[in-house]
Coordinates of C-alpha atoms in Angstrom, one line a residue:
X7 CA -0.2 -0.1 -0.1
X8 CA 3.1 2.2 -0.5
X9 CA 3.1 5.1 2.5
X10 CA -0.6 5.5 2.4
X11 CA -1.8 4.9 5.6
X12 CA -5.9 4.3 6.0
X13 CA -7.7 6.3 8.7
X14 CA -10.8 5.8 10.7
X15 CA -13.2 2.4 10.1
X16 CA -11.0 1.3 7.2
X17 CA -7.7 1.4 9.2
X18 CA -9.2 -1.8 11.3
X19 CA -11.4 -3.3 8.2
X20 CA -8.5 -3.8 6.0
X21 CA -5.6 -3.5 8.0
X22 CA -2.5 -5.9 7.7
X23 CA -0.5 -4.4 10.4
X24 CA 0.2 -7.4 12.9
X25 CA -0.1 -4.5 16.1
X26 CA -3.5 -3.4 14.5
X27 CA -4.8 -7.3 14.2
X28 CA -3.6 -8.1 17.8
X29 CA -5.3 -5.2 19.4
X30 CA -8.7 -6.1 17.4
X31 CA -8.4 -9.7 18.9
X32 CA -7.2 -8.3 22.0
X33 CA -10.4 -6.4 22.2
X34 CA -12.7 -8.8 20.9
X35 CA -11.8 -11.4 23.5
X36 CA -12.3 -8.6 26.1
X37 CA -15.5 -8.5 25.1
X38 CA -16.4 -11.7 24.7
X39 CA -15.2 -12.4 28.2
X40 CA -17.5 -9.8 29.4
X41 CA -20.4 -11.7 27.6
X42 CA -19.3 -15.2 28.7
X43 CA -18.8 -13.7 32.4
X44 CA -22.2 -12.3 32.3
X45 CA -23.9 -15.9 31.2
X46 CA -21.7 -17.3 34.1
X47 CA -23.4 -14.5 36.2
X48 CA -26.9 -16.1 35.3
X49 CA -25.9 -19.4 36.0
X50 CA -24.3 -18.4 39.9
X51 CA -27.9 -16.2 40.4
X52 CA -29.8 -19.5 39.8
X53 CA -27.3 -21.7 42.1
X54 CA -27.3 -18.7 44.7
X55 CA -30.0 -21.0 46.7
X56 CA -31.4 -24.5 45.8
X57 CA -35.0 -24.8 44.3
X58 CA -35.4 -22.8 40.7
X59 CA -35.4 -19.0 41.3
X60 CA -34.8 -16.9 37.8
X61 CA -34.4 -18.9 34.8
X62 CA -36.1 -21.7 33.2
X63 CA -34.1 -25.3 33.3
X64 CA -33.8 -25.2 29.5
X65 CA -32.5 -21.5 29.6
X66 CA -30.1 -22.5 32.4
X67 CA -28.4 -25.2 29.9
X68 CA -28.1 -23.0 27.4
X69 CA -26.1 -20.4 29.5
X70 CA -23.5 -23.4 30.4
X71 CA -23.4 -24.1 26.6
X72 CA -22.5 -20.7 25.7
X73 CA -20.6 -19.7 28.5
X74 CA -18.0 -22.5 27.6
X75 CA -17.9 -21.9 23.8
X76 CA -17.8 -18.4 24.5
X77 CA -15.4 -18.7 27.1
X78 CA -12.9 -21.5 25.4
X79 CA -13.3 -20.2 21.8
X80 CA -13.8 -16.4 22.0
X81 CA -12.3 -14.9 25.0
X82 CA -9.3 -17.1 25.9
X83 CA -8.2 -18.4 22.3
X84 CA -8.4 -15.0 20.4
X85 CA -6.5 -13.2 23.4
X86 CA -3.6 -15.4 23.2
X87 CA -3.9 -15.0 19.3
X88 CA -3.8 -11.3 20.1
X89 CA -0.3 -11.4 22.1
X90 CA 1.1 -13.5 19.2
X91 CA 0.6 -10.9 17.0
X92 CA 1.6 -7.9 18.7
X93 CA 4.3 -9.8 20.4
X94 CA 6.4 -12.2 17.9
X95 CA 7.3 -10.2 14.8
X96 CA 8.7 -7.7 17.6
X97 CA 10.6 -10.6 19.4
X98 CA 12.3 -12.1 16.4
X99 CA 13.0 -8.9 14.8
X100 CA 10.4 -9.6 11.9
X101 CA 8.8 -6.3 10.3
X102 CA 5.3 -8.3 10.4
X103 CA 3.9 -11.4 10.2
X104 CA 4.4 -13.7 7.0
X105 CA 0.9 -13.2 5.8
X106 CA -0.7 -10.2 6.8
X107 CA -3.7 -10.4 4.4
X108 CA -4.8 -13.7 5.8
X109 CA -4.2 -12.3 9.4
X110 CA -6.8 -10.0 8.8
X111 CA -9.3 -12.6 7.0
X112 CA -8.4 -14.8 10.1
X113 CA -9.8 -12.0 12.6
X114 CA -12.7 -11.0 10.4
X115 CA -14.3 -14.4 10.5
X116 CA -14.5 -14.7 14.3
X117 CA -16.9 -11.9 15.1
X118 CA -19.6 -13.3 12.5
X119 CA -19.1 -16.7 14.1
X120 CA -19.9 -15.7 17.4
X121 CA -22.7 -13.6 16.0
X122 CA -23.9 -16.7 14.6
X123 CA -23.8 -18.1 17.9
X124 CA -25.5 -15.4 19.9
X125 CA -28.4 -15.0 17.6
X126 CA -29.1 -18.8 18.3
X127 CA -30.7 -17.9 21.7
X128 CA -33.3 -15.8 19.6
X129 CA -34.1 -19.4 17.7
X130 CA -36.9 -21.4 18.2
X131 CA -36.1 -23.7 20.5
X132 CA -33.1 -21.5 21.9
X133 CA -29.7 -21.7 21.5
X134 CA -27.7 -25.1 22.2
X135 CA -28.3 -26.6 25.5
X136 CA -26.4 -29.6 25.3
X137 CA -23.2 -28.5 27.1
X138 CA -20.1 -27.0 25.6
X139 CA -18.5 -30.8 25.0
X140 CA -22.0 -31.3 22.9
X141 CA -21.9 -35.0 23.3
X142 CA -23.9 -36.9 21.2
X143 CA -26.5 -38.2 20.7
X144 CA -27.8 -34.9 22.9
X145 CA -26.4 -32.8 20.1
X146 CA -27.6 -34.9 17.1
X147 CA -30.7 -36.9 18.1
X148 CA -32.6 -34.3 20.9
X149 CA -30.9 -31.0 19.8
X150 CA -32.7 -27.6 18.9
X151 CA -32.8 -26.3 15.3
X152 CA -29.9 -23.8 16.2
X153 CA -27.5 -26.4 16.1
X154 CA -26.8 -26.3 12.7
X155 CA -25.8 -22.5 13.3
X156 CA -23.8 -23.9 16.3
X157 CA -22.0 -26.3 13.9
X158 CA -21.3 -23.7 11.2
X159 CA -19.9 -21.2 14.0
X160 CA -17.9 -24.1 15.0
X161 CA -16.3 -24.6 11.6
X162 CA -15.6 -20.8 11.2
X163 CA -14.0 -20.5 14.6
X164 CA -11.9 -23.6 13.4
X165 CA -10.9 -21.9 10.0
X166 CA -9.6 -18.8 11.5
X167 CA -7.8 -20.9 14.2
X168 CA -5.9 -22.5 11.2
X169 CA -5.3 -19.7 9.5
X170 CA -3.6 -17.8 12.8
X171 CA -1.7 -20.9 13.6
X172 CA -0.2 -21.4 9.8
X173 CA 0.7 -17.5 10.0
X174 CA 2.5 -18.1 13.3
X175 CA 4.4 -21.1 12.0
X176 CA 5.4 -19.5 8.7
X177 CA 6.8 -16.3 10.2
X178 CA 8.8 -18.0 13.0
X179 CA 10.6 -20.1 10.9
X180 CA 11.1 -17.7 7.7
X181 CA 11.5 -14.6 9.6
X182 CA 13.5 -14.5 12.1
X183 CA 16.5 -11.9 12.3
X184 CA 20.0 -12.7 11.2
X185 CA 21.5 -14.7 14.2
X186 CA 18.3 -14.8 15.9
X187 CA 18.8 -19.0 16.1
X188 CA 15.6 -21.4 17.3
X189 CA 17.3 -22.0 20.7
X190 CA 17.7 -18.2 20.6
X191 CA 13.9 -17.1 20.7
X192 CA 12.3 -15.6 23.7
X193 CA 10.0 -18.7 25.5
X194 CA 7.0 -16.9 24.4
X195 CA 7.8 -17.8 20.8
X196 CA 8.2 -21.2 21.3
X197 CA 5.5 -21.9 23.4
X198 CA 3.4 -20.4 20.6
X199 CA 5.1 -22.4 17.8
X200 CA 4.3 -25.4 19.6
X201 CA 0.7 -24.4 20.0
X202 CA 0.5 -23.4 16.2
X203 CA 1.4 -27.0 15.5
X204 CA -1.2 -28.6 17.6
X205 CA -3.7 -26.0 16.8
X206 CA -2.9 -27.2 12.8
X207 CA -2.8 -30.8 14.1
X208 CA -6.4 -31.0 16.3
X209 CA -8.9 -28.4 14.5
X210 CA -9.8 -30.4 11.7
X211 CA -10.3 -33.3 14.2
X212 CA -13.1 -30.7 15.6
X213 CA -14.1 -29.9 12.1
X214 CA -14.6 -33.8 11.6
X215 CA -16.4 -34.2 14.5
X216 CA -19.3 -31.0 13.9
X217 CA -19.7 -32.6 10.4
X218 CA -20.4 -35.9 11.3
X219 CA -23.1 -34.3 13.5
X220 CA -24.2 -32.5 10.7
X221 CA -24.8 -35.3 8.6
X222 CA -26.4 -37.2 11.6
X223 CA -29.0 -34.6 11.7
X224 CA -29.5 -33.6 8.3
X225 CA -28.7 -36.4 5.7
X226 CA -29.6 -39.6 7.5
X227 CA -26.3 -41.1 8.7
X228 CA -25.6 -42.9 11.7
X229 CA -22.1 -41.9 13.0
X230 CA -23.2 -41.6 16.5
X231 CA -26.6 -43.3 16.4
X232 CA -27.3 -46.8 17.8
X233 CA -30.1 -47.5 15.5
X234 CA -28.5 -47.3 12.6
X235 CA -25.1 -49.4 14.0
X236 CA -23.3 -46.1 15.1
X237 CA -21.7 -45.6 18.6
X238 CA -22.2 -42.3 20.6
X239 CA -19.1 -43.1 22.5
X240 CA -17.2 -42.5 19.2
X241 CA -18.6 -38.8 19.3
X242 CA -16.5 -38.5 22.9
X243 CA -13.3 -40.0 21.7
X244 CA -13.2 -37.9 18.5
X245 CA -14.1 -34.9 20.6
X246 CA -11.5 -35.7 23.3
X247 CA -8.9 -36.3 20.8
X248 CA -9.1 -32.6 19.6
X249 CA -10.2 -31.4 23.3
X250 CA -7.5 -32.3 25.7
X251 CA -4.6 -30.8 23.1
X252 CA -6.9 -27.9 22.9
X253 CA -6.8 -27.4 26.6
X254 CA -2.8 -26.8 26.1
X255 CA -3.5 -24.5 23.2
X256 CA -5.2 -22.2 25.6
X257 CA -2.5 -22.6 28.6
X258 CA 0.8 -23.1 26.7
X259 CA 1.3 -19.1 25.4
X260 CA 0.7 -18.9 29.4
X261 CA 3.6 -20.8 30.0
X262 CA 5.9 -18.2 27.5
X263 CA 4.2 -15.4 29.4
X264 CA 5.3 -16.2 33.0
X265 CA 8.7 -17.6 31.2
X266 CA 9.0 -13.6 30.3
X267 CA 8.0 -12.1 33.3
X268 CA 9.2 -13.9 36.2
X269 CA 12.7 -13.3 35.1
X270 CA 12.5 -9.4 34.5
X271 CA 11.1 -9.0 38.0
X272 CA 13.6 -11.5 39.2
X273 CA 16.5 -9.7 37.7
X274 CA 17.9 -13.0 36.8
X275 CA 18.4 -15.0 33.4
X276 CA 15.6 -17.6 33.4
X277 CA 16.7 -20.9 35.3
X278 CA 16.8 -24.2 32.5
X279 CA 15.7 -22.0 29.1
X280 CA 16.7 -25.4 27.3
X281 CA 14.4 -27.8 29.8
X282 CA 11.7 -25.4 29.3
X283 CA 11.6 -26.0 25.5
X284 CA 11.6 -29.4 25.7
X285 CA 9.3 -29.3 28.7
X286 CA 6.8 -27.6 26.3
X287 CA 7.5 -29.7 23.3
X288 CA 7.0 -32.9 25.8
X289 CA 3.8 -31.6 27.1
X290 CA 2.7 -31.0 23.6
X291 CA 3.2 -34.6 22.8
X292 CA 2.1 -36.0 25.7
X293 CA -1.5 -33.9 25.3
X294 CA -2.1 -36.2 22.4
X295 CA -2.3 -39.8 24.1
X296 CA -4.2 -38.9 27.4
X297 CA -7.7 -38.0 25.8
X298 CA -9.3 -40.9 27.2
X299 CA -9.2 -39.8 31.2
X300 CA -12.2 -37.9 30.3
X301 CA -14.0 -41.3 29.7
X302 CA -13.4 -43.4 32.5
X303 CA -17.1 -44.1 33.0
X304 CA -18.0 -45.2 29.2
X305 CA -16.9 -48.9 30.1
X306 CA -13.5 -49.1 28.5
X307 CA -11.3 -52.1 28.8
X308 CA -9.4 -52.0 31.9
X309 CA -6.1 -52.2 30.2
X310 CA -6.9 -49.0 28.2
X311 CA -7.9 -47.4 31.3
X312 CA -4.5 -47.9 32.9
X313 CA -2.8 -46.7 29.9
X314 CA -4.5 -43.6 30.0
X315 CA -4.3 -43.3 33.9
X316 CA 0.0 -43.6 33.7
X317 CA -0.1 -41.2 30.5
X318 CA -1.9 -38.5 32.2
X319 CA 0.3 -38.9 35.4
X320 CA 3.4 -38.7 32.9
X321 CA 2.5 -35.5 31.5
X322 CA 2.8 -33.9 34.9
X323 CA 6.4 -34.7 34.9
X324 CA 7.4 -31.3 32.2
X325 CA 5.0 -29.8 33.9
X326 CA 6.6 -29.9 37.2
X327 CA 9.9 -29.0 35.0
X328 CA 8.2 -25.7 34.4
X329 CA 7.2 -25.2 37.7
X330 CA 10.7 -26.1 39.0
X331 CA 12.6 -23.3 36.6
X332 CA 10.4 -20.9 37.5
X333 CA 10.7 -21.0 41.3
X334 CA 14.7 -21.8 40.6
X335 CA 14.5 -18.4 38.4
X336 CA 13.1 -16.5 41.5
X337 CA 15.5 -18.1 43.9
X338 CA 17.9 -15.5 45.5
X339 CA 16.8 -12.9 42.6
X340 CA 16.1 -9.2 43.5
X341 CA 12.4 -9.9 43.2
X342 CA 9.8 -6.7 43.0
X343 CA 6.0 -7.5 43.2
X344 CA 4.7 -5.4 40.5
X345 CA 1.2 -6.1 39.0
X346 CA 2.5 -8.5 36.1
X347 CA 4.6 -10.1 38.5
X348 CA 1.7 -10.6 40.7
X349 CA -0.5 -12.3 37.9
X350 CA 2.6 -14.4 37.2
X351 CA 3.0 -15.8 40.5
X352 CA -0.7 -16.0 41.2
X353 CA -0.4 -17.9 37.8
X354 CA 2.2 -20.4 39.1
X355 CA 0.3 -21.1 42.4
X356 CA -3.0 -21.6 41.4
X357 CA -2.2 -23.2 38.3
X358 CA -0.3 -26.2 40.7
X359 CA -3.6 -26.3 42.6
X360 CA -5.2 -27.2 39.2
X361 CA -2.6 -29.6 38.7
X362 CA -3.1 -31.5 41.6
X363 CA -6.6 -32.0 41.3
X364 CA -6.0 -33.1 37.9
X365 CA -3.7 -36.1 39.3
X366 CA -6.7 -36.7 41.4
X367 CA -8.9 -37.0 38.4
X368 CA -6.1 -39.1 36.7
X369 CA -6.5 -42.1 38.9
X370 CA -9.7 -44.1 37.7
X371 CA -10.7 -45.8 40.4
X372 CA -11.8 -42.8 41.9
X373 CA -12.7 -40.9 39.2
X374 CA -16.1 -42.7 39.2
X375 CA -16.9 -40.6 42.5
X376 CA -15.4 -37.2 40.9
X377 CA -17.1 -37.9 37.2
X378 CA -19.3 -35.2 36.4
X379 CA -19.9 -33.4 39.4
X380 CA -18.3 -29.9 40.6
X381 CA -15.1 -31.4 41.3
X382 CA -14.6 -31.5 37.3
X383 CA -15.9 -28.1 37.2
X384 CA -13.5 -26.9 40.2
X385 CA -10.6 -28.3 38.7
X386 CA -10.7 -27.3 34.9
X387 CA -11.5 -23.7 36.3
X388 CA -8.4 -23.6 38.2
X389 CA -6.3 -24.4 35.5
X390 CA -8.0 -22.1 33.1
X391 CA -8.8 -19.1 34.9
X392 CA -5.9 -18.7 37.4
X393 CA -4.1 -20.3 34.2
X394 CA -5.0 -19.1 30.7
X395 CA -6.9 -15.7 32.0
X396 CA -4.2 -14.6 34.9
X397 CA -1.5 -15.5 32.4
X398 CA -3.4 -13.0 29.5
X399 CA -3.9 -10.0 32.3
X400 CA -0.3 -10.7 33.6
X401 CA 0.8 -9.8 29.6
X402 CA -1.6 -7.0 29.1
X403 CA 0.0 -5.2 32.3
X404 CA 3.4 -6.2 31.1
X405 CA 3.1 -4.9 27.8
X406 CA 0.6 -2.3 27.9
X407 CA 3.3 0.7 28.4
X408 CA 5.1 -0.8 25.2
X409 CA 2.4 -0.9 23.3
X410 CA 0.7 2.3 24.6
X411 CA 3.7 4.7 25.5
X412 CA 1.9 5.1 28.8
X413 CA 1.9 3.6 32.5
X414 CA -1.2 1.9 33.9
X415 CA -2.7 3.0 37.0
X416 CA -0.6 0.6 39.7
X417 CA -2.7 1.2 42.8
X418 CA -6.0 0.3 40.4
X419 CA -4.1 -2.7 39.0
X420 CA -3.1 -3.8 42.3
X421 CA -6.6 -3.8 44.0
X422 CA -7.7 -5.8 40.6
X423 CA -5.4 -8.2 41.5
X424 CA -5.9 -8.8 45.1
X425 CA -9.9 -8.7 45.3
X426 CA -9.2 -10.9 41.9
X427 CA -7.5 -13.6 44.0
X428 CA -10.0 -13.3 47.1
X429 CA -12.9 -14.1 44.7
X430 CA -11.2 -16.3 42.0
X431 CA -10.5 -18.7 45.1
X432 CA -14.1 -18.1 47.1
X433 CA -15.7 -18.7 43.4
X434 CA -13.9 -22.1 42.7
X435 CA -12.3 -23.6 45.8
X436 CA -16.0 -24.6 47.5
X437 CA -16.9 -26.5 44.3
X438 CA -14.0 -28.9 45.0
X439 CA -16.3 -30.1 48.5
X440 CA -19.5 -29.7 47.0
X441 CA -18.0 -32.1 44.3
X442 CA -16.8 -34.4 46.4
X443 CA -19.9 -34.5 48.4
X444 CA -21.5 -35.7 45.1
X445 CA -23.0 -32.5 43.4
X446 CA -23.8 -32.9 39.6
X447 CA -22.7 -30.2 37.2
X448 CA -25.1 -28.5 34.9
X449 CA -27.9 -28.9 37.2
X450 CA -30.0 -26.0 38.1
X451 CA -31.1 -27.1 41.4
X452 CA -30.0 -29.0 44.1
X453 CA -30.4 -30.9 47.7
X454 CA -30.2 -28.4 50.3
X455 CA -26.7 -30.0 52.2
X456 CA -24.6 -28.2 49.0
X457 CA -26.5 -24.8 49.8
X458 CA -23.6 -23.1 51.9
X459 CA -21.1 -23.9 48.9
X460 CA -23.1 -22.7 46.2
X461 CA -23.9 -19.3 48.3
X462 CA -19.9 -19.1 48.4
X463 CA -19.3 -19.6 45.1
X464 CA -22.3 -17.5 44.0
X465 CA -20.9 -14.5 46.1
X466 CA -17.1 -15.3 44.6
X467 CA -18.7 -15.4 41.1
X468 CA -20.4 -11.6 41.1
X469 CA -17.2 -10.1 43.3
X470 CA -15.2 -11.4 40.1
X471 CA -17.3 -10.2 37.7
X472 CA -17.2 -6.7 39.4
X473 CA -13.3 -6.8 39.1
X474 CA -13.5 -7.4 35.3
X475 CA -15.6 -4.1 34.9
X476 CA -12.5 -2.6 37.3
X477 CA -10.2 -4.3 34.6
X478 CA -12.1 -2.8 31.8
X479 CA -11.6 1.2 33.6
X480 CA -8.0 0.7 33.9
X481 CA -7.7 -0.2 30.5
X482 CA -10.1 2.8 29.1
X483 CA -7.7 5.1 31.4
X484 CA -4.8 4.3 29.6
X485 CA -5.9 3.4 25.7
X486 CA -8.5 5.6 25.3
X487 CA -8.5 8.6 27.8
X488 CA -4.7 8.5 27.4
X489 CA -4.0 9.3 31.3
X490 CA -1.1 7.8 32.9
X491 CA 2.6 8.8 33.2
X492 CA 4.6 8.7 30.1
X493 CA 6.2 5.1 30.0
X494 CA 10.1 5.3 29.9
X495 CA 12.4 2.5 28.3
X496 CA 12.7 0.9 32.0
X497 CA 9.8 1.9 33.7
X498 CA 9.8 -0.7 36.6
X499 CA 11.5 0.8 40.0
X500 CA 15.0 -0.6 40.6
X501 CA 15.2 -1.8 36.8
X502 CA 17.1 1.3 36.0
X503 CA 20.7 0.4 34.1
X504 CA 20.2 -3.2 33.8
X505 CA 21.1 -4.6 30.6
X506 CA 18.3 -7.2 29.7
X507 CA 19.9 -7.9 26.4
X508 CA 21.6 -11.4 27.5
X509 CA 18.1 -12.8 28.8
X510 CA 16.5 -15.6 26.4
X511 CA 13.4 -13.6 27.1
X512 CA 13.3 -9.5 26.1
X513 CA 13.0 -6.5 28.3
X514 CA 9.0 -5.6 28.6
X515 CA 10.2 -1.9 26.9
X516 CA 13.3 -2.8 25.1
X517 CA 13.1 -0.9 22.2
X518 CA 12.8 -3.2 18.9
X519 CA 12.9 -0.7 16.0
X520 CA 16.0 -2.6 15.3
X521 CA 16.3 -6.2 15.4
X522 CA 17.1 -7.6 18.9
X523 CA 21.1 -8.1 19.7
X524 CA 21.5 -11.6 19.8
X525 CA 25.4 -13.2 21.3

């Protein structure tokens, strides 16, 4: 486009600039985060007390379905793609992403996909009501008409994800600055490169699953219909072969974020860079051979159950290596506790709690007690909220001065952090106990014995929702109202004069106008 710079709405519609596209991804993901959070408020309001208070049970099920789908595909994944767009070219010394027009297209597919999904709320029969895992035959034989819209939306999300992943792979392999070898790349680039390979491998599997659903509903096939010789359990195998690597697609970029932030605020080089790279690769490989630990109660052979149990426990080893390396990085470091570091530390601690409950769920005999209870809800929310979402918030606070040229309000940011920590634990920790006591998930009514735990979770959820409005105000102050101190090259107190270029992870505000220095 030469020297011509589009302005106004055309700047955003037709931009091929990786920073603009990264910003659009981040704004879109935050809007989806607030919408999905609003649906969580409906769920928690209904569960505040036993009995049916506010919504019809069918609408409650629609909320659980849309909340899960929007948070996974609309909030967490686009946020990490936005960070990749902003940071990867700068971290490897590239002028832009390798495929900038495709980059623009991959973003603009998403608003239409999620509009389709949300419009299904107004259709006859309502939105999909079969849970975010959309198990057959509930999602095929007994599904509302809006399921076809849902399938089309999932296909669009998948196309967007695959295009974004291809872009990352091509950019990293073809556009690194001279001297920037693979083993000199920042950990964030490594984690996203491995995430991109996971996306390319598993999104077609999801596409296959929803296409089989489509043909079962409209074209008389019987992939998942026992009356025609199909098998509903086949759906679970196909879905979780996608679904378990998907969990790591959401969390691996957060690992890279923590590996950038913790060394900076510890004033130390990252401990065990190579082992972190190999651990990330090991996690990605092992994520493909543990899918059936979601299916211990379907009647698999005992040998298969044992295989998936031991494979699941094995994945804790490379994850433990990462946690050990982060702790070793902080050991005897000159640590300061600005907001990004607080979020990174909370990520490590609370993600580890989620990992411990994951090991419990991996034990086949006792999983019969935990399966489909609120213990599972507690587990994956401890992994995803303090994991993926806290990781993203850490990244936003860490790089926001680099992006905007202004510092956010540190006092407000710390209030946001500390209250978020309190409310996250108040929301999700009691779910462990209600789940162990036998409370089923996705049920709008429950026995009075679970009422105290549910009341605590609902109070925590409302508080957590309010905190995200505070987060929105912090971002509006910096990004729209342009308030805040001007960010300097070294804005963190105590970091003046410290040379970061020897670190495997770049400093947050190091100038990237020239290719990064490498040894």
